[in-house]
Amino acid sequence: MTGPMISNDVLSELRAALAPHGVFLRGVVGFADDETAPVLRDGRAARSVVLLGNVGGSIWPVFERWREGSPDRGGENPLDTWSKTVIEPVADLFGATAYFPSDPPWQPFQQWARRAERLKASPLGILIHPEYGLWHGYRGALGFAHVLPAAAPAVDAHPCDHCPDKPCLSSCPADAILPSGFQIKPCRAHLRTREGQTGCMAGGCLARNACPVGAEYRYSTEQLRFHMAALSL
């Protein structure tokens, strides 16, 4: 029986292992001795966390093929289940601990993303990436007991600060995007209406679709419908 796969170029090895699934390395967070860090499966505190996720619709073709081959189409939460089937074997291979946004104890994925990629929230509440816009996500993370190199992300201006028209604000039919933050109740109330069912539910959030940043990474209509159908209205 061989031990975990650890090399001096572990990040390149991780990229190679995850690439066939459309999963990208989205950044590395390192933890100092005096910081609160996630717990590894052996009880130690992690020294590094590698964020994993999609860029645009990178995972969608692989995920759809997996669903087609599953007797129950992946069950009640197919994307969470698929993420685990992909990430957990990689965690075992590299001697890492896998964390998922869907599982307790809840890990601070948004904080990790802000730190690893220096992202900020858009008016919709979604973290906006200077290249991918609103079309990206985090499917899991890997915790390691040793320090991994964390490339300093480029310091980019917040895209929303340089968007003069801000079409997301005027495109929301529920007027749910306010200076005080995104309003969930009016959004979900609108989605239950006929207009909401034929608009946002059928083709994705109109405000999100209106954002010009990273438009080339926009999810397909099928992927948008899948995510909208997963909402609890």
PDB file of C-alpha atoms in Angstrom:
ATOM      1  CA  MET A   1       0.000   0.000   0.000  1.00  0.00           C
ATOM      2  CA  THR A   2       1.438   3.345  -1.048  1.00  0.00           C
ATOM      3  CA  GLY A   3       1.282   6.536   0.977  1.00  0.00           C
ATOM      4  CA  PRO A   4      -0.262   9.853  -0.027  1.00  0.00           C
ATOM      5  CA  MET A   5       0.978  11.498  -3.199  1.00  0.00           C
ATOM      6  CA  ILE A   6       3.011  14.508  -2.030  1.00  0.00           C
ATOM      7  CA  SER A   7       5.671  16.174  -4.158  1.00  0.00           C
ATOM      8  CA  ASN A   8       7.440  19.498  -4.284  1.00  0.00           C
ATOM      9  CA  ASP A   9       5.031  20.516  -7.042  1.00  0.00           C
ATOM     10  CA  VAL A  10       1.831  19.403  -5.340  1.00  0.00           C
ATOM     11  CA  LEU A  11      -0.253  22.207  -6.846  1.00  0.00           C
ATOM     12  CA  SER A  12       0.620  21.159 -10.394  1.00  0.00           C
ATOM     13  CA  GLU A  13      -0.205  17.566  -9.480  1.00  0.00           C
ATOM     14  CA  LEU A  14      -3.550  18.694  -8.078  1.00  0.00           C
ATOM     15  CA  ARG A  15      -4.354  20.646 -11.228  1.00  0.00           C
ATOM     16  CA  ALA A  16      -3.628  17.597 -13.342  1.00  0.00           C
ATOM     17  CA  ALA A  17      -5.809  15.348 -11.170  1.00  0.00           C
ATOM     18  CA  LEU A  18      -8.776  17.723 -11.215  1.00  0.00           C
ATOM     19  CA  ALA A  19      -8.579  19.020 -14.788  1.00  0.00           C
ATOM     20  CA  PRO A  20     -10.532  16.108 -16.361  1.00  0.00           C
ATOM     21  CA  HIS A  21     -13.490  17.062 -14.137  1.00  0.00           C
ATOM     22  CA  GLY A  22     -13.443  20.753 -15.053  1.00  0.00           C
ATOM     23  CA  VAL A  23     -12.439  21.657 -11.487  1.00  0.00           C
ATOM     24  CA  PHE A  24      -9.884  24.455 -11.075  1.00  0.00           C
ATOM     25  CA  LEU A  25      -7.552  25.425  -8.254  1.00  0.00           C
ATOM     26  CA  ARG A  26      -8.992  28.748  -7.114  1.00  0.00           C
ATOM     27  CA  GLY A  27      -6.297  29.860  -4.700  1.00  0.00           C
ATOM     28  CA  VAL A  28      -4.384  28.913  -1.579  1.00  0.00           C
ATOM     29  CA  VAL A  29      -4.856  30.203   1.964  1.00  0.00           C
ATOM     30  CA  GLY A  30      -2.037  29.754   4.473  1.00  0.00           C
ATOM     31  CA  PHE A  31      -2.576  29.868   8.227  1.00  0.00           C
ATOM     32  CA  ALA A  32      -0.145  31.186  10.815  1.00  0.00           C
ATOM     33  CA  ASP A  33       0.246  29.470  14.184  1.00  0.00           C
ATOM     34  CA  ASP A  34      -1.967  32.032  15.924  1.00  0.00           C
ATOM     35  CA  GLU A  35      -4.805  31.898  13.375  1.00  0.00           C
ATOM     36  CA  THR A  36      -7.995  29.882  13.521  1.00  0.00           C
ATOM     37  CA  ALA A  37      -7.641  27.129  10.941  1.00  0.00           C
ATOM     38  CA  PRO A  38      -9.866  24.213   9.911  1.00  0.00           C
ATOM     39  CA  VAL A  39      -9.231  20.884  11.588  1.00  0.00           C
ATOM     40  CA  LEU A  40      -7.735  18.047   9.581  1.00  0.00           C
ATOM     41  CA  ARG A  41      -9.131  14.533   9.877  1.00  0.00           C
ATOM     42  CA  ASP A  42      -6.264  13.551  12.202  1.00  0.00           C
ATOM     43  CA  GLY A  43      -7.160  16.384  14.591  1.00  0.00           C
ATOM     44  CA  ARG A  44      -4.340  18.733  13.696  1.00  0.00           C
ATOM     45  CA  ALA A  45      -4.905  22.281  12.469  1.00  0.00           C
ATOM     46  CA  ALA A  46      -4.454  22.794   8.735  1.00  0.00           C
ATOM     47  CA  ARG A  47      -1.543  24.927   7.619  1.00  0.00           C
ATOM     48  CA  SER A  48      -2.882  25.432   4.094  1.00  0.00           C
ATOM     49  CA  VAL A  49      -6.230  25.227   2.322  1.00  0.00           C
ATOM     50  CA  VAL A  50      -6.572  24.934  -1.446  1.00  0.00           C
ATOM     51  CA  LEU A  51      -9.875  26.207  -2.826  1.00  0.00           C
ATOM     52  CA  LEU A  52     -11.442  24.203  -5.655  1.00  0.00           C
ATOM     53  CA  GLY A  53     -14.202  25.262  -7.994  1.00  0.00           C
ATOM     54  CA  ASN A  54     -15.546  25.997 -11.429  1.00  0.00           C
ATOM     55  CA  VAL A  55     -14.699  28.732 -13.882  1.00  0.00           C
ATOM     56  CA  GLY A  56     -17.727  29.488 -16.018  1.00  0.00           C
ATOM     57  CA  GLY A  57     -19.415  26.251 -17.036  1.00  0.00           C
ATOM     58  CA  SER A  58     -16.221  24.198 -16.780  1.00  0.00           C
ATOM     59  CA  ILE A  59     -17.785  21.433 -14.684  1.00  0.00           C
ATOM     60  CA  TRP A  60     -21.137  21.251 -16.452  1.00  0.00           C
ATOM     61  CA  PRO A  61     -20.418  18.723 -19.256  1.00  0.00           C
ATOM     62  CA  VAL A  62     -18.735  16.301 -16.839  1.00  0.00           C
ATOM     63  CA  PHE A  63     -21.466  16.720 -14.240  1.00  0.00           C
ATOM     64  CA  GLU A  64     -24.216  16.142 -16.810  1.00  0.00           C
ATOM     65  CA  ARG A  65     -22.580  12.939 -18.074  1.00  0.00           C
ATOM     66  CA  TRP A  66     -22.317  11.724 -14.477  1.00  0.00           C
ATOM     67  CA  ARG A  67     -26.017  12.447 -13.869  1.00  0.00           C
ATOM     68  CA  GLU A  68     -27.008  10.615 -17.027  1.00  0.00           C
ATOM     69  CA  GLY A  69     -25.142   7.546 -15.774  1.00  0.00           C
ATOM     70  CA  SER A  70     -26.678   7.688 -12.278  1.00  0.00           C
ATOM     71  CA  PRO A  71     -29.850   5.616 -11.686  1.00  0.00           C
ATOM     72  CA  ASP A  72     -31.455   8.397  -9.642  1.00  0.00           C
ATOM     73  CA  ARG A  73     -29.897  11.307 -11.588  1.00  0.00           C
ATOM     74  CA  GLY A  74     -27.640  11.998  -8.625  1.00  0.00           C
ATOM     75  CA  GLY A  75     -30.281  12.094  -5.899  1.00  0.00           C
ATOM     76  CA  GLU A  76     -31.681  15.060  -4.022  1.00  0.00           C
ATOM     77  CA  ASN A  77     -28.532  17.188  -4.141  1.00  0.00           C
ATOM     78  CA  PRO A  78     -26.729  15.963  -7.248  1.00  0.00           C
ATOM     79  CA  LEU A  79     -24.125  18.707  -7.576  1.00  0.00           C
ATOM     80  CA  ASP A  80     -23.021  18.294  -3.953  1.00  0.00           C
ATOM     81  CA  THR A  81     -22.870  14.518  -4.412  1.00  0.00           C
ATOM     82  CA  TRP A  82     -20.893  14.821  -7.642  1.00  0.00           C
ATOM     83  CA  SER A  83     -18.458  17.251  -6.016  1.00  0.00           C
ATOM     84  CA  LYS A  84     -17.726  14.706  -3.307  1.00  0.00           C
ATOM     85  CA  THR A  85     -17.260  11.851  -5.781  1.00  0.00           C
ATOM     86  CA  VAL A  86     -14.638  13.958  -7.560  1.00  0.00           C
ATOM     87  CA  ILE A  87     -12.875  15.693  -4.674  1.00  0.00           C
ATOM     88  CA  GLU A  88     -12.783  13.031  -1.942  1.00  0.00           C
ATOM     89  CA  PRO A  89     -10.654  10.551  -3.948  1.00  0.00           C
ATOM     90  CA  VAL A  90      -8.227  13.362  -4.768  1.00  0.00           C
ATOM     91  CA  ALA A  91      -8.047  14.269  -1.083  1.00  0.00           C
ATOM     92  CA  ASP A  92      -7.199  10.644  -0.252  1.00  0.00           C
ATOM     93  CA  LEU A  93      -4.569  10.524  -2.983  1.00  0.00           C
ATOM     94  CA  PHE A  94      -2.799  13.596  -1.645  1.00  0.00           C
ATOM     95  CA  GLY A  95      -3.267  12.901   2.058  1.00  0.00           C
ATOM     96  CA  ALA A  96      -5.505  15.957   2.433  1.00  0.00           C
ATOM     97  CA  THR A  97      -8.794  16.636   4.214  1.00  0.00           C
ATOM     98  CA  ALA A  98     -11.767  17.590   2.050  1.00  0.00           C
ATOM     99  CA  TYR A  99     -14.198  20.340   3.057  1.00  0.00           C
ATOM    100  CA  PHE A 100     -17.474  21.141   1.309  1.00  0.00           C
ATOM    101  CA  PRO A 101     -19.780  24.192   1.468  1.00  0.00           C
ATOM    102  CA  SER A 102     -22.747  21.843   1.956  1.00  0.00           C
ATOM    103  CA  ASP A 103     -21.395  20.046   5.017  1.00  0.00           C
ATOM    104  CA  PRO A 104     -20.985  20.957   8.685  1.00  0.00           C
ATOM    105  CA  PRO A 105     -18.945  22.106  10.410  1.00  0.00           C
ATOM    106  CA  TRP A 106     -19.509  25.060   8.090  1.00  0.00           C
ATOM    107  CA  GLN A 107     -16.234  26.399   6.778  1.00  0.00           C
ATOM    108  CA  PRO A 108     -15.774  30.100   5.850  1.00  0.00           C
ATOM    109  CA  PHE A 109     -15.510  29.574   2.093  1.00  0.00           C
ATOM    110  CA  GLN A 110     -16.407  33.179   1.313  1.00  0.00           C
ATOM    111  CA  GLN A 111     -13.711  34.462   3.654  1.00  0.00           C
ATOM    112  CA  TRP A 112     -11.191  32.068   2.162  1.00  0.00           C
ATOM    113  CA  ALA A 113     -12.100  33.246  -1.347  1.00  0.00           C
ATOM    114  CA  ARG A 114     -11.749  36.892  -0.386  1.00  0.00           C
ATOM    115  CA  ARG A 115      -8.338  36.135   1.044  1.00  0.00           C
ATOM    116  CA  ALA A 116      -7.061  33.794  -1.672  1.00  0.00           C
ATOM    117  CA  GLU A 117      -8.280  35.780  -4.685  1.00  0.00           C
ATOM    118  CA  ARG A 118      -8.965  39.185  -3.106  1.00  0.00           C
ATOM    119  CA  LEU A 119     -12.554  39.132  -4.289  1.00  0.00           C
ATOM    120  CA  LYS A 120     -15.299  41.460  -3.172  1.00  0.00           C
ATOM    121  CA  ALA A 121     -19.053  41.136  -3.129  1.00  0.00           C
ATOM    122  CA  SER A 122     -21.199  42.409  -5.987  1.00  0.00           C
ATOM    123  CA  PRO A 123     -24.523  44.192  -5.333  1.00  0.00           C
ATOM    124  CA  LEU A 124     -26.165  40.758  -5.706  1.00  0.00           C
ATOM    125  CA  GLY A 125     -24.103  39.438  -2.815  1.00  0.00           C
ATOM    126  CA  ILE A 126     -22.153  37.070  -5.095  1.00  0.00           C
ATOM    127  CA  LEU A 127     -18.381  37.479  -5.040  1.00  0.00           C
ATOM    128  CA  ILE A 128     -17.353  39.063  -8.332  1.00  0.00           C
ATOM    129  CA  HIS A 129     -14.122  38.035 -10.036  1.00  0.00           C
ATOM    130  CA  PRO A 130     -12.299  40.599 -12.216  1.00  0.00           C
ATOM    131  CA  GLU A 131     -12.101  38.098 -15.103  1.00  0.00           C
ATOM    132  CA  TYR A 132     -14.933  35.595 -14.550  1.00  0.00           C
ATOM    133  CA  GLY A 133     -17.442  38.093 -13.235  1.00  0.00           C
ATOM    134  CA  LEU A 134     -20.314  36.350 -11.448  1.00  0.00           C
ATOM    135  CA  TRP A 135     -19.771  33.084 -13.313  1.00  0.00           C
ATOM    136  CA  HIS A 136     -17.676  30.992 -10.966  1.00  0.00           C
ATOM    137  CA  GLY A 137     -18.142  28.951  -7.819  1.00  0.00           C
ATOM    138  CA  TYR A 138     -16.472  26.928  -5.093  1.00  0.00           C
ATOM    139  CA  ARG A 139     -17.207  23.216  -4.932  1.00  0.00           C
ATOM    140  CA  GLY A 140     -14.847  22.253  -2.120  1.00  0.00           C
ATOM    141  CA  ALA A 141     -11.438  22.727  -0.552  1.00  0.00           C
ATOM    142  CA  LEU A 142      -8.483  20.607   0.524  1.00  0.00           C
ATOM    143  CA  GLY A 143      -6.723  21.070   3.835  1.00  0.00           C
ATOM    144  CA  PHE A 144      -3.037  20.209   4.216  1.00  0.00           C
ATOM    145  CA  ALA A 145      -0.825  19.816   7.272  1.00  0.00           C
ATOM    146  CA  HIS A 146       2.060  21.597   5.583  1.00  0.00           C
ATOM    147  CA  VAL A 147       2.571  25.017   4.057  1.00  0.00           C
ATOM    148  CA  LEU A 148       1.863  25.288   0.335  1.00  0.00           C
ATOM    149  CA  PRO A 149       3.043  28.172  -1.840  1.00  0.00           C
ATOM    150  CA  ALA A 150       0.354  30.817  -2.089  1.00  0.00           C
ATOM    151  CA  ALA A 151       0.849  33.089  -5.062  1.00  0.00           C
ATOM    152  CA  ALA A 152      -0.192  36.611  -4.201  1.00  0.00           C
ATOM    153  CA  PRO A 153      -3.236  37.447  -6.348  1.00  0.00           C
ATOM    154  CA  ALA A 154      -3.048  40.542  -8.469  1.00  0.00           C
ATOM    155  CA  VAL A 155      -4.498  43.622  -6.807  1.00  0.00           C
ATOM    156  CA  ASP A 156      -7.376  44.510  -9.090  1.00  0.00           C
ATOM    157  CA  ALA A 157      -9.829  47.330  -8.647  1.00  0.00           C
ATOM    158  CA  HIS A 158     -13.286  46.152  -7.669  1.00  0.00           C
ATOM    159  CA  PRO A 159     -15.072  45.703 -11.045  1.00  0.00           C
ATOM    160  CA  CYS A 160     -18.266  47.278  -9.740  1.00  0.00           C
ATOM    161  CA  ASP A 161     -16.405  50.501  -8.923  1.00  0.00           C
ATOM    162  CA  HIS A 162     -15.655  50.964 -12.615  1.00  0.00           C
ATOM    163  CA  CYS A 163     -19.038  49.995 -14.024  1.00  0.00           C
ATOM    164  CA  PRO A 164     -20.788  53.317 -14.772  1.00  0.00           C
ATOM    165  CA  ASP A 165     -24.156  51.923 -15.886  1.00  0.00           C
ATOM    166  CA  LYS A 166     -24.497  49.164 -13.264  1.00  0.00           C
ATOM    167  CA  PRO A 167     -27.152  47.300 -15.287  1.00  0.00           C
ATOM    168  CA  CYS A 168     -27.611  44.745 -12.500  1.00  0.00           C
ATOM    169  CA  LEU A 169     -29.353  47.400 -10.408  1.00  0.00           C
ATOM    170  CA  SER A 170     -31.918  48.283 -13.050  1.00  0.00           C
ATOM    171  CA  SER A 171     -32.484  44.773 -14.413  1.00  0.00           C
ATOM    172  CA  CYS A 172     -33.963  43.197 -11.291  1.00  0.00           C
ATOM    173  CA  PRO A 173     -37.765  42.977 -11.776  1.00  0.00           C
ATOM    174  CA  ALA A 174     -38.244  42.558  -8.022  1.00  0.00           C
ATOM    175  CA  ASP A 175     -36.194  45.653  -7.076  1.00  0.00           C
ATOM    176  CA  ALA A 176     -34.349  43.366  -4.693  1.00  0.00           C
ATOM    177  CA  ILE A 177     -30.925  44.983  -5.114  1.00  0.00           C
ATOM    178  CA  LEU A 178     -30.637  47.952  -2.770  1.00  0.00           C
ATOM    179  CA  PRO A 179     -27.684  49.968  -1.451  1.00  0.00           C
ATOM    180  CA  SER A 180     -28.230  48.237   1.882  1.00  0.00           C
ATOM    181  CA  GLY A 181     -27.727  44.835   0.267  1.00  0.00           C
ATOM    182  CA  PHE A 182     -29.539  42.092  -1.598  1.00  0.00           C
ATOM    183  CA  GLN A 183     -33.110  41.538  -0.385  1.00  0.00           C
ATOM    184  CA  ILE A 184     -33.988  37.837  -0.397  1.00  0.00           C
ATOM    185  CA  LYS A 185     -37.705  38.060   0.407  1.00  0.00           C
ATOM    186  CA  PRO A 186     -38.815  40.233  -2.557  1.00  0.00           C
ATOM    187  CA  CYS A 187     -36.602  38.164  -4.861  1.00  0.00           C
ATOM    188  CA  ARG A 188     -38.196  34.878  -3.858  1.00  0.00           C
ATOM    189  CA  ALA A 189     -41.685  36.364  -3.850  1.00  0.00           C
ATOM    190  CA  HIS A 190     -41.140  37.468  -7.451  1.00  0.00           C
ATOM    191  CA  LEU A 191     -39.807  34.047  -8.480  1.00  0.00           C
ATOM    192  CA  ARG A 192     -43.104  32.494  -7.383  1.00  0.00           C
ATOM    193  CA  THR A 193     -45.077  34.695  -9.798  1.00  0.00           C
ATOM    194  CA  ARG A 194     -45.786  33.838 -13.425  1.00  0.00           C
ATOM    195  CA  GLU A 195     -43.417  36.588 -14.534  1.00  0.00           C
ATOM    196  CA  GLY A 196     -40.710  35.177 -12.317  1.00  0.00           C
ATOM    197  CA  GLN A 197     -41.289  31.620 -13.539  1.00  0.00           C
ATOM    198  CA  THR A 198     -41.014  32.614 -17.207  1.00  0.00           C
ATOM    199  CA  GLY A 199     -38.184  35.076 -16.606  1.00  0.00           C
ATOM    200  CA  CYS A 200     -35.515  34.440 -13.990  1.00  0.00           C
ATOM    201  CA  MET A 201     -36.497  30.839 -13.286  1.00  0.00           C
ATOM    202  CA  ALA A 202     -36.419  29.916 -16.971  1.00  0.00           C
ATOM    203  CA  GLY A 203     -33.207  31.655 -17.982  1.00  0.00           C
ATOM    204  CA  GLY A 204     -31.369  32.671 -14.850  1.00  0.00           C
ATOM    205  CA  CYS A 205     -31.394  35.768 -12.653  1.00  0.00           C
ATOM    206  CA  LEU A 206     -31.942  38.765 -14.945  1.00  0.00           C
ATOM    207  CA  ALA A 207     -29.749  40.986 -12.807  1.00  0.00           C
ATOM    208  CA  ARG A 208     -26.903  38.485 -12.837  1.00  0.00           C
ATOM    209  CA  ASN A 209     -27.227  38.032 -16.594  1.00  0.00           C
ATOM    210  CA  ALA A 210     -27.024  41.799 -17.071  1.00  0.00           C
ATOM    211  CA  CYS A 211     -23.566  42.097 -15.507  1.00  0.00           C
ATOM    212  CA  PRO A 212     -21.041  42.843 -18.296  1.00  0.00           C
ATOM    213  CA  VAL A 213     -18.020  41.493 -16.396  1.00  0.00           C
ATOM    214  CA  GLY A 214     -16.929  38.051 -17.587  1.00  0.00           C
ATOM    215  CA  ALA A 215     -19.900  37.711 -19.951  1.00  0.00           C
ATOM    216  CA  GLU A 216     -17.990  35.119 -21.987  1.00  0.00           C
ATOM    217  CA  TYR A 217     -18.052  32.816 -18.934  1.00  0.00           C
ATOM    218  CA  ARG A 218     -21.826  32.949 -18.566  1.00  0.00           C
ATOM    219  CA  TYR A 219     -23.426  29.612 -17.695  1.00  0.00           C
ATOM    220  CA  SER A 220     -25.492  27.819 -20.331  1.00  0.00           C
ATOM    221  CA  THR A 221     -29.277  28.095 -20.147  1.00  0.00           C
ATOM    222  CA  GLU A 222     -29.438  24.476 -18.963  1.00  0.00           C
ATOM    223  CA  GLN A 223     -27.004  25.131 -16.122  1.00  0.00           C
ATOM    224  CA  LEU A 224     -28.818  28.315 -15.116  1.00  0.00           C
ATOM    225  CA  ARG A 225     -32.142  26.463 -14.990  1.00  0.00           C
ATOM    226  CA  PHE A 226     -30.575  23.764 -12.859  1.00  0.00           C
ATOM    227  CA  HIS A 227     -29.320  26.265 -10.281  1.00  0.00           C
ATOM    228  CA  MET A 228     -32.581  28.203 -10.235  1.00  0.00           C
ATOM    229  CA  ALA A 229     -34.608  24.990  -9.781  1.00  0.00           C
ATOM    230  CA  ALA A 230     -32.497  24.170  -6.711  1.00  0.00           C
ATOM    231  CA  LEU A 231     -33.772  27.255  -4.882  1.00  0.00           C
ATOM    232  CA  SER A 232     -36.189  26.738  -2.016  1.00  0.00           C
ATOM    233  CA  LEU A 233     -39.090  29.058  -2.807  1.00  0.00           C
TER     234      LEU A 233
END
